[in-house]
Amino acid sequence: MKKHILIICDGLGDLPVPELGEKTPLEAANTPNMDRMAKNGVTGLMHVLGEGVRPNSDDAHLAILGYNLETEYPGRGQVEAAGLGMVLEEGDIAFRCNLAYVDDELRVIDRRAGRIDNVTPFVESFNGIEIDGIKFLVKPGTGYRMVVVMRGKGLSDKISNSDVHYVTEGQVVEDWEGKKVNIPHALDDSLEAKFTAEVLQKFLEKAHDLLEKNPLNIEKSNKGEPKGNYILTRGPGYYKKLPTFAQKWGLNNAGCIAGAGMYKGIGILTGMDLIFVPGATGEKNTDLIAKINFTRDKIKNYDFLFLHIKLPDIYGHDGDFLGKKAAIEKIDKAIDNLESTGAVIAVTADHSTPCSHKDHSADPVPLLIAGRGIEPDDIKKFGESFCKKGSLGTIQSKDFMKLFLGY
Ligand code: ZN
Ligand code: ZN
């Protein structure tokens, strides 16, 4: 069987931009390498979570990799925890969290606590706290982010978010007034959900007390800076072991090359080997050339490599179409002649992040598949409007892996 490289350019898809002559950033970018692959390969569009559904990055990736989100989605908290290298057990509930600044009435003033760059000195003493027989594991992430895991018997992930920006569907928001921290509560009638909500509330209250007394916060308060005095929780996930990606698709092995924690988490949860690339940060300063060079080298040892590139999404959220265009050109330059590895290569996105929206949209994403022996279609350039006319038509993500591995 041929080797396969899947390159997911996060948030690559976009909409026509007037300042770019009604082209999208991808269409406006000078991309000789991706254009060559489009010309020698097949192209199309892909709906990642179905028509009209706006994806997040985690569910979108799992869908493209062939997982059934109805039965196999582990929750964003689980993906983040895996990305931070936390080893979880069956029954653990993981939350994705922010350190935030709230006033005396728990109204959120700044949900990123003034973009604190390191939460460790604020939350390290919370790791291992036990309440009502439930142990809390707290692991700092990048910047103001962290993961909190609840471990013990009788827990449920049917818990509302406490982050007002991410209100859970069906969540009760009385008292909320658009700003107040929404205390987590049970989303179903089970004893487990009720118990989990109660214990989590106790933990958040205790954390708030301890954070108020933290000397760093007293110092910040004296200087009039935003404090880091509350933990906002969202994306609860109940740990369950997923079938590995390699098993699912009959591969000997699969590897993951990513900079940002969440995408490493996708690799870990799906049983891929994490390939560490120095300089891969998942931020604007990431070393793309190093990532592609590792891909070029490691594909010798793997049936399948998943390469994640975060850049286009970052510029999309910024609304910076020139930055996005330049980022796409940078990716193209780094990709160079990756076909020379002999692998079949797919270039696509997990979702569109139109610069005009500064957020993800439901628009389908461009897709190309190239490699030796593939009968090319008539499309000569990689871009949303060109791919629309490609021979693959508009596919659904559930059909992608089968199609890709078929080449
Ligand atoms: Zn994404
Ligand atoms: Zn995004």
Coordinates of C-alpha atoms and ligand atoms in Angstrom, one line a residue:
M1 CA 0.0 0.0 0.0
K2 CA 1.1 3.6 -0.7
K3 CA 2.1 6.0 2.0
H4 CA -0.2 8.9 2.7
I5 CA 0.4 12.4 4.1
L6 CA -2.6 14.4 5.3
I7 CA -1.8 18.2 5.6
I8 CA -4.5 20.1 7.5
C9 CA -4.1 23.8 7.2
D10 CA -6.3 25.0 10.0
G11 CA -9.0 27.5 8.9
L12 CA -7.6 27.6 5.4
G13 CA -11.0 28.1 3.7
D14 CA -12.2 31.7 3.2
L15 CA -14.6 33.9 1.3
P16 CA -13.8 36.4 -1.5
V17 CA -12.2 39.6 -0.1
P18 CA -12.9 42.9 -2.0
E19 CA -9.4 44.2 -1.3
L20 CA -8.0 41.1 -2.9
G21 CA -10.0 41.6 -6.1
E22 CA -12.8 39.4 -4.9
K23 CA -10.4 36.5 -4.4
T24 CA -10.0 34.5 -1.2
P25 CA -6.6 34.7 0.5
L26 CA -5.8 31.2 -0.9
E27 CA -6.7 32.2 -4.4
A28 CA -4.8 35.5 -4.1
A29 CA -1.7 33.8 -2.7
N30 CA 1.2 32.8 -4.9
T31 CA 1.3 29.0 -4.3
P32 CA 3.2 27.3 -7.1
N33 CA 3.6 24.1 -5.2
M34 CA 0.0 23.6 -4.2
D35 CA -1.0 24.6 -7.7
R36 CA 1.2 22.0 -9.2
M37 CA -0.3 19.4 -6.9
A38 CA -3.8 20.5 -7.9
K39 CA -2.8 20.4 -11.5
N40 CA -1.4 16.9 -11.2
G41 CA -4.0 15.6 -8.9
V42 CA -7.7 15.7 -8.1
T43 CA -9.7 18.5 -6.4
G44 CA -13.0 19.2 -4.7
L45 CA -14.7 20.7 -1.7
M46 CA -15.5 19.0 1.6
H47 CA -18.2 19.6 4.1
V48 CA -16.6 18.7 7.4
L49 CA -19.5 18.4 9.8
G50 CA -22.2 18.5 7.2
E51 CA -23.9 21.3 5.3
G52 CA -24.6 24.4 7.4
V53 CA -22.7 23.2 10.5
R54 CA -19.9 25.4 11.8
P55 CA -17.1 23.1 13.1
N56 CA -14.7 23.5 16.0
S57 CA -11.2 22.3 15.3
D58 CA -11.4 19.2 17.5
D59 CA -14.6 17.7 16.2
A60 CA -13.6 18.6 12.7
H61 CA -10.3 16.8 12.9
L62 CA -11.9 13.7 14.4
A63 CA -14.5 13.7 11.6
I64 CA -11.9 14.0 8.9
L65 CA -9.9 11.2 10.4
G66 CA -13.0 9.0 10.2
Y67 CA -14.4 9.0 13.7
N68 CA -18.1 9.0 14.3
L69 CA -18.8 12.1 16.4
E70 CA -22.1 10.7 17.6
T71 CA -20.5 7.8 19.3
E72 CA -16.8 8.5 19.5
Y73 CA -16.4 12.2 20.4
P74 CA -14.6 12.4 23.7
G75 CA -15.2 16.1 24.5
R76 CA -12.9 19.0 24.0
G77 CA -11.6 18.8 27.6
Q78 CA -10.3 15.3 26.8
V79 CA -8.5 16.4 23.7
E80 CA -6.9 19.3 25.6
A81 CA -5.9 17.0 28.5
A82 CA -4.3 14.5 26.1
G83 CA -2.4 17.4 24.4
L84 CA -0.9 18.4 27.7
G85 CA 0.3 14.8 28.2
M86 CA -2.2 13.9 31.0
V87 CA -2.7 10.2 31.3
L88 CA -6.4 9.7 31.9
E89 CA -8.5 6.9 33.3
E90 CA -11.9 5.5 32.4
G91 CA -14.5 7.7 34.1
D92 CA -12.4 10.9 34.4
I93 CA -14.1 14.1 33.5
A94 CA -11.8 16.7 31.9
F95 CA -12.5 20.4 31.4
R96 CA -10.8 23.0 29.3
C97 CA -10.3 26.1 31.5
N98 CA -9.3 29.7 31.6
L99 CA -7.9 31.6 34.5
A100 CA -10.2 34.7 34.6
Y101 CA -10.7 37.9 36.5
V102 CA -14.1 38.3 38.3
D103 CA -15.4 41.0 40.6
D104 CA -16.8 40.4 44.1
E105 CA -20.1 39.3 42.6
L106 CA -18.5 36.9 40.2
R107 CA -19.1 39.0 37.2
V108 CA -16.5 38.3 34.6
I109 CA -14.3 41.4 34.0
D110 CA -11.7 39.6 31.9
R111 CA -12.1 36.0 30.9
R112 CA -8.3 35.7 30.2
A113 CA -7.2 37.5 33.4
G114 CA -5.3 40.1 31.4
R115 CA -3.8 37.4 29.3
I116 CA -1.7 36.1 32.1
D117 CA 1.2 34.3 30.4
N118 CA 1.7 31.6 32.9
V119 CA -0.9 30.1 35.3
T120 CA 1.5 27.8 37.1
P121 CA 2.2 30.1 40.1
F122 CA -1.6 30.6 40.5
V123 CA -2.9 27.1 40.3
E124 CA -0.1 24.6 41.1
S125 CA -1.2 24.2 44.7
F126 CA -4.7 23.0 43.4
N127 CA -3.3 19.9 41.8
G128 CA -4.4 16.9 44.0
I129 CA -7.1 18.7 46.0
E130 CA -9.8 16.3 47.1
I131 CA -13.4 17.1 47.7
D132 CA -16.1 14.6 48.7
G133 CA -13.9 11.7 47.5
I134 CA -13.2 13.3 44.1
K135 CA -9.6 14.2 43.2
F136 CA -8.9 17.3 41.1
L137 CA -5.9 17.2 38.7
V138 CA -4.8 20.6 37.5
K139 CA -2.4 21.1 34.6
P140 CA -1.3 24.4 33.3
G141 CA -1.4 24.9 29.5
T142 CA -0.1 27.9 27.5
G143 CA -0.9 31.4 28.6
Y144 CA -4.0 31.7 30.7
R145 CA -5.2 28.2 29.8
M146 CA -5.3 25.0 31.9
V147 CA -7.0 21.7 32.1
V148 CA -8.9 20.5 35.2
V149 CA -9.7 16.8 35.6
M150 CA -12.1 15.3 38.1
R151 CA -11.3 11.7 39.1
G152 CA -13.4 9.4 41.2
K153 CA -16.5 7.3 41.2
G154 CA -19.9 8.4 39.9
L155 CA -19.0 11.3 37.7
S156 CA -20.8 12.6 34.6
D157 CA -19.9 15.0 31.8
K158 CA -23.5 16.3 31.5
I159 CA -22.4 19.5 33.1
S160 CA -22.9 23.1 31.9
N161 CA -20.1 25.4 31.1
S162 CA -19.2 28.1 33.6
D163 CA -17.7 30.3 30.9
V164 CA -20.2 32.9 29.9
H165 CA -18.7 33.1 26.4
Y166 CA -19.4 29.4 25.9
V167 CA -22.9 28.9 27.3
T168 CA -24.0 25.3 26.9
E169 CA -27.1 24.6 24.9
G170 CA -30.0 24.3 27.2
Q171 CA -28.2 26.0 30.0
V172 CA -30.1 27.9 32.6
V173 CA -28.9 31.5 32.6
E174 CA -31.1 33.3 35.2
D175 CA -29.1 35.8 37.1
W176 CA -26.6 35.8 34.4
E177 CA -27.2 39.3 33.0
G178 CA -24.8 38.6 30.2
K179 CA -21.8 38.8 32.4
K180 CA -22.0 36.8 35.6
V181 CA -20.2 33.6 35.9
N182 CA -22.7 30.8 35.3
I183 CA -22.2 28.3 38.1
P184 CA -21.9 24.8 36.5
H185 CA -24.9 22.7 37.0
A186 CA -26.3 19.3 35.9
L187 CA -27.7 19.1 32.4
D188 CA -29.7 15.9 33.0
D189 CA -31.6 14.4 36.0
S190 CA -29.0 11.8 36.8
L191 CA -27.5 11.6 40.3
E192 CA -24.1 11.5 38.7
A193 CA -24.6 14.9 36.9
K194 CA -26.0 16.5 40.1
F195 CA -23.1 15.2 42.2
T196 CA -20.5 16.2 39.6
A197 CA -21.9 19.8 39.5
E198 CA -22.0 20.1 43.3
V199 CA -18.4 18.9 43.8
L200 CA -17.2 21.1 40.9
Q201 CA -18.9 24.1 42.4
K202 CA -17.2 23.5 45.7
F203 CA -13.9 23.2 44.0
L204 CA -14.4 26.5 42.0
E205 CA -15.4 28.3 45.2
K206 CA -12.3 27.0 47.0
A207 CA -10.1 27.9 44.1
H208 CA -11.6 31.4 44.1
D209 CA -10.8 31.8 47.8
L210 CA -7.3 30.6 47.4
L211 CA -6.7 32.7 44.3
E212 CA -7.8 35.8 46.2
K213 CA -5.2 35.1 48.9
N214 CA -2.4 34.4 46.4
P215 CA 0.4 37.0 46.9
L216 CA 0.6 37.5 43.1
N217 CA -3.0 38.6 43.0
I218 CA -2.5 40.9 46.0
E219 CA 0.4 42.5 44.1
K220 CA -1.7 42.8 41.0
S221 CA -4.6 44.3 42.9
N222 CA -2.2 46.9 44.4
K223 CA -1.0 47.8 40.9
G224 CA -4.5 48.0 39.6
E225 CA -3.9 45.1 37.2
P226 CA -6.5 42.4 36.4
K227 CA -6.2 39.5 38.8
G228 CA -6.4 35.8 38.0
N229 CA -9.0 34.9 40.6
Y230 CA -11.5 32.5 39.0
I231 CA -11.4 29.3 36.9
L232 CA -13.9 29.2 34.1
T233 CA -14.7 25.6 32.9
R234 CA -16.0 24.4 29.6
G235 CA -16.1 21.5 27.2
P236 CA -16.4 18.6 29.7
G237 CA -15.4 15.3 28.4
Y238 CA -15.9 11.8 29.8
Y239 CA -12.8 9.7 29.1
K240 CA -13.2 6.7 26.9
K241 CA -10.6 4.9 24.9
L242 CA -11.0 5.4 21.1
P243 CA -10.1 2.7 18.5
T244 CA -6.7 3.8 17.1
F245 CA -6.6 5.5 13.8
A246 CA -4.2 2.8 12.4
Q247 CA -6.6 0.0 13.5
K248 CA -9.6 1.8 12.0
W249 CA -7.9 2.0 8.6
G250 CA -5.8 -1.1 8.6
L251 CA -2.5 0.7 8.7
N252 CA 0.7 -0.5 10.3
N253 CA 1.3 2.8 12.0
A254 CA 0.5 6.5 11.9
G255 CA 2.3 9.6 13.1
C256 CA 1.2 13.1 14.1
I257 CA 3.3 16.3 13.6
A258 CA 1.7 19.3 15.3
G259 CA 2.8 22.3 17.3
A260 CA -0.3 23.3 19.3
G261 CA -1.4 21.2 22.2
M262 CA -4.9 20.4 21.0
Y263 CA -3.7 18.8 17.8
K264 CA -1.1 16.7 19.6
G265 CA -4.1 15.7 21.7
I266 CA -5.9 14.5 18.6
G267 CA -2.8 12.5 17.7
I268 CA -2.6 10.9 21.2
L269 CA -6.3 10.1 21.5
T270 CA -6.3 8.4 18.1
G271 CA -3.2 6.4 19.0
M272 CA -0.8 8.0 16.6
D273 CA 2.9 8.4 17.4
L274 CA 3.7 12.0 18.3
I275 CA 6.7 13.2 16.3
F276 CA 8.4 16.0 18.2
V277 CA 9.7 18.9 16.0
P278 CA 11.9 21.5 17.6
G279 CA 10.5 25.0 16.8
A280 CA 6.9 23.7 16.0
T281 CA 4.9 26.0 18.3
G282 CA 1.4 26.2 16.8
E283 CA 1.9 30.0 16.9
K284 CA 2.8 32.6 14.3
N285 CA 6.5 32.0 15.0
T286 CA 6.3 28.3 14.2
D287 CA 9.1 26.7 12.1
L288 CA 7.2 25.4 9.1
I289 CA 10.3 24.3 7.2
A290 CA 11.3 22.1 10.1
K291 CA 7.8 20.5 10.2
I292 CA 7.8 19.7 6.5
N293 CA 11.4 18.4 6.7
F294 CA 10.4 16.1 9.5
T295 CA 7.4 15.0 7.4
R296 CA 9.7 14.3 4.5
D297 CA 12.0 12.3 6.6
K298 CA 9.5 10.4 8.9
I299 CA 7.2 9.2 6.1
K300 CA 10.0 6.7 5.4
N301 CA 9.0 4.9 8.6
Y302 CA 5.2 5.5 8.6
D303 CA 2.2 4.4 6.5
F304 CA 0.4 7.6 7.3
L305 CA 1.4 11.1 8.6
F306 CA -1.0 13.8 9.8
L307 CA 0.6 17.2 9.6
H308 CA -1.2 20.1 11.3
I309 CA -0.5 23.7 10.4
K310 CA -2.3 26.3 12.6
L311 CA -1.3 29.6 10.8
P312 CA -4.2 30.3 8.5
D313 CA -6.7 30.0 11.4
I314 CA -4.8 32.5 13.5
Y315 CA -4.9 35.1 10.8
G316 CA -8.5 34.3 10.0
H317 CA -9.5 35.0 13.6
D318 CA -7.5 38.3 13.5
G319 CA -9.4 39.3 10.3
D320 CA -6.0 39.8 8.7
F321 CA -6.5 38.7 5.1
L322 CA -3.0 40.0 4.0
G323 CA -1.4 38.1 6.9
K324 CA -3.4 35.0 5.9
K325 CA -2.3 35.3 2.3
A326 CA 1.3 35.6 3.4
A327 CA 1.0 32.6 5.8
I328 CA -0.4 30.5 2.9
E329 CA 2.5 31.5 0.7
K330 CA 4.9 30.6 3.6
I331 CA 3.2 27.1 3.9
D332 CA 3.5 26.6 0.1
K333 CA 7.1 27.5 0.1
A334 CA 7.8 25.0 2.9
I335 CA 5.8 22.2 1.2
D336 CA 8.1 22.6 -1.8
N337 CA 8.3 19.3 -3.7
L338 CA 6.9 17.0 -1.0
E339 CA 5.5 14.7 -3.8
S340 CA 9.1 13.5 -4.3
T341 CA 8.7 11.3 -1.2
G342 CA 6.4 9.1 -3.4
A343 CA 3.5 9.5 -0.9
V344 CA 0.0 10.4 -1.8
I345 CA -0.6 13.9 -0.4
A346 CA -3.9 15.6 0.6
V347 CA -4.0 19.3 1.4
T348 CA -7.2 20.5 3.0
A349 CA -8.6 22.3 6.1
D350 CA -10.7 21.4 9.2
H351 CA -13.0 24.4 8.5
S352 CA -13.1 27.8 6.9
T353 CA -12.1 30.8 9.0
P354 CA -13.2 33.7 6.8
C355 CA -11.3 36.9 7.6
S356 CA -14.6 38.8 7.3
H357 CA -16.2 36.7 10.1
K358 CA -13.0 36.5 12.3
D359 CA -14.4 33.1 13.2
H360 CA -15.1 29.6 11.8
S361 CA -17.9 29.3 9.3
A362 CA -19.9 26.4 7.8
D363 CA -18.4 27.0 4.3
P364 CA -17.0 23.8 2.7
V365 CA -13.2 23.6 2.6
P366 CA -10.9 23.2 -0.5
L367 CA -9.3 19.8 -1.0
L368 CA -6.6 18.4 -3.2
I369 CA -5.2 14.9 -3.5
A370 CA -2.0 14.4 -5.4
G371 CA 0.5 11.6 -6.0
R372 CA 2.1 9.5 -8.7
G373 CA -0.4 7.6 -10.9
I374 CA -3.4 9.8 -10.1
E375 CA -5.4 10.7 -13.1
P376 CA -5.6 14.5 -12.9
D377 CA -8.8 16.6 -13.4
D378 CA -8.9 19.9 -15.3
I379 CA -8.2 22.1 -12.3
K380 CA -4.9 23.9 -12.4
K381 CA -4.9 26.0 -9.3
F382 CA -5.6 25.4 -5.6
G383 CA -8.5 27.6 -4.4
E384 CA -12.0 27.5 -3.2
S385 CA -13.7 28.6 -6.5
F386 CA -11.4 26.3 -8.6
C387 CA -11.9 23.3 -6.3
K388 CA -15.7 23.7 -6.6
K389 CA -15.3 22.6 -10.2
G390 CA -13.0 19.7 -9.4
S391 CA -13.7 16.1 -10.2
L392 CA -14.3 15.1 -6.6
G393 CA -17.3 17.4 -6.4
T394 CA -18.3 18.3 -2.9
I395 CA -17.7 15.4 -0.5
Q396 CA -18.6 14.8 3.1
S397 CA -15.8 14.2 5.6
K398 CA -17.1 10.7 6.5
D399 CA -16.1 9.7 3.0
F400 CA -12.7 11.4 3.0
M401 CA -10.4 8.7 4.5
K402 CA -11.8 5.9 2.3
L403 CA -11.3 8.1 -0.8
F404 CA -7.8 9.3 0.2
L405 CA -6.5 5.8 1.1
G406 CA -8.1 4.5 -2.1
Y407 CA -5.4 6.4 -4.1
Ligands
ZN1 ZN -9.4 24.6 13.2
ZN2 ZN -10.1 28.7 15.0

